[in-house]
Amino acid sequence: MSILNNSVRLTGFLGSAPEIKVTENQKKFAKINLATNNYRRNDNGERIVDTTWHHIVLWEKQADLAEKYMYKGSKVALEGRLSNRYYTDADGIKRYTSVIIVNEVDILTKKEQN
């Protein structure tokens, strides 16, 4: 079962267009925010939607795909690994964040050709 270490699978919708960047070493990456929804009923029987936002990073060829085919509202399925990072914000406060580094992506909503 060691192959299941640090594995994340998500299907959700992009909250905005991919943010494309290039590192100092000329490696392209895309940052996206992915929303996943969980549904439940409250005590009155009303349907409640709980949305969770995930920070996602795609590298090189996957970043090219994100740039070309993904847009706000795109539905994607992805598999990757969880990476936890610390950083210091503009106010000097140490922050902690979790990012999913993508290994595989399937774009379920294609960008319409103009």
mmCIF file of C-alpha atoms in Angstrom, residues 39-105:
data_model
loop_
_atom_site.group_PDB
_atom_site.id
_atom_site.type_symbol
_atom_site.label_atom_id
_atom_site.label_comp_id
_atom_site.label_asym_id
_atom_site.label_seq_id
_atom_site.Cartn_x
_atom_site.Cartn_y
_atom_site.Cartn_z
ATOM 1 C CA TYR A 39 -23.910 18.220 -0.019
ATOM 2 C CA ARG A 40 -25.870 17.478 3.149
ATOM 3 C CA ARG A 41 -29.279 18.103 4.678
ATOM 4 C CA ASN A 42 -29.823 20.194 7.799
ATOM 5 C CA ASP A 43 -32.288 19.362 10.565
ATOM 6 C CA ASN A 44 -35.109 20.987 8.551
ATOM 7 C CA GLY A 45 -34.359 18.828 5.519
ATOM 8 C CA GLU A 46 -32.936 21.723 3.518
ATOM 9 C CA ARG A 47 -30.062 20.924 1.187
ATOM 10 C CA ILE A 48 -26.824 22.583 2.291
ATOM 11 C CA VAL A 49 -23.766 22.966 0.047
ATOM 12 C CA ASP A 50 -20.348 23.087 1.703
ATOM 13 C CA THR A 51 -17.697 24.416 -0.700
ATOM 14 C CA THR A 52 -13.986 23.824 -0.098
ATOM 15 C CA TRP A 53 -11.328 25.733 -2.046
ATOM 16 C CA HIS A 54 -8.050 24.066 -3.007
ATOM 17 C CA HIS A 55 -4.826 25.682 -4.251
ATOM 18 C CA ILE A 56 -3.484 23.738 -7.243
ATOM 19 C CA VAL A 57 -0.193 23.939 -9.185
ATOM 20 C CA LEU A 58 0.388 22.440 -12.642
ATOM 21 C CA TRP A 59 3.872 22.351 -14.235
ATOM 22 C CA GLU A 60 5.218 22.500 -17.803
ATOM 23 C CA LYS A 61 2.982 20.584 -20.285
ATOM 24 C CA GLN A 62 0.047 20.575 -17.869
ATOM 25 C CA ALA A 63 0.482 24.342 -17.452
ATOM 26 C CA ASP A 64 0.304 24.645 -21.246
ATOM 27 C CA LEU A 65 -2.969 22.676 -21.203
ATOM 28 C CA ALA A 66 -4.331 24.869 -18.421
ATOM 29 C CA GLU A 67 -3.435 28.024 -20.336
ATOM 30 C CA LYS A 68 -4.985 26.761 -23.556
ATOM 31 C CA TYR A 69 -8.114 24.904 -22.375
ATOM 32 C CA MET A 70 -9.070 25.937 -18.821
ATOM 33 C CA TYR A 71 -11.147 28.969 -17.867
ATOM 34 C CA LYS A 72 -13.255 30.180 -14.960
ATOM 35 C CA GLY A 73 -15.950 27.556 -14.386
ATOM 36 C CA SER A 74 -14.078 24.693 -16.106
ATOM 37 C CA LYS A 75 -14.736 21.292 -14.598
ATOM 38 C CA VAL A 76 -11.542 19.284 -14.054
ATOM 39 C CA ALA A 77 -10.531 16.024 -12.416
ATOM 40 C CA LEU A 78 -7.004 15.789 -11.105
ATOM 41 C CA GLU A 79 -4.633 13.578 -9.158
ATOM 42 C CA GLY A 80 -1.558 14.791 -7.332
ATOM 43 C CA ARG A 81 0.255 15.101 -4.042
ATOM 44 C CA LEU A 82 -0.189 17.435 -1.098
ATOM 45 C CA SER A 83 2.627 19.897 -0.398
ATOM 46 C CA ASN A 84 2.637 22.006 2.766
ATOM 47 C CA ARG A 85 4.529 25.294 2.802
ATOM 48 C CA TYR A 86 5.345 28.131 5.142
ATOM 49 C CA TYR A 87 5.797 31.700 3.992
ATOM 50 C CA THR A 88 5.959 35.185 5.501
ATOM 51 C CA ASP A 89 3.265 37.604 4.354
ATOM 52 C CA ALA A 90 3.665 41.321 3.647
ATOM 53 C CA ASP A 91 2.988 42.127 7.326
ATOM 54 C CA GLY A 92 5.804 39.810 8.473
ATOM 55 C CA ILE A 93 3.417 37.134 9.768
ATOM 56 C CA LYS A 94 4.430 33.512 9.211
ATOM 57 C CA ARG A 95 1.665 31.655 7.331
ATOM 58 C CA TYR A 96 1.018 28.023 6.446
ATOM 59 C CA THR A 97 -0.634 26.773 3.269
ATOM 60 C CA SER A 98 -1.341 23.485 1.542
ATOM 61 C CA VAL A 99 -0.956 23.156 -2.231
ATOM 62 C CA ILE A 100 -1.741 20.207 -4.496
ATOM 63 C CA ILE A 101 0.987 19.494 -7.051
ATOM 64 C CA VAL A 102 -0.736 17.824 -10.026
ATOM 65 C CA ASN A 103 0.520 14.578 -11.594
ATOM 66 C CA GLU A 104 -2.473 13.973 -13.889
ATOM 67 C CA VAL A 105 -5.305 16.187 -15.053
#
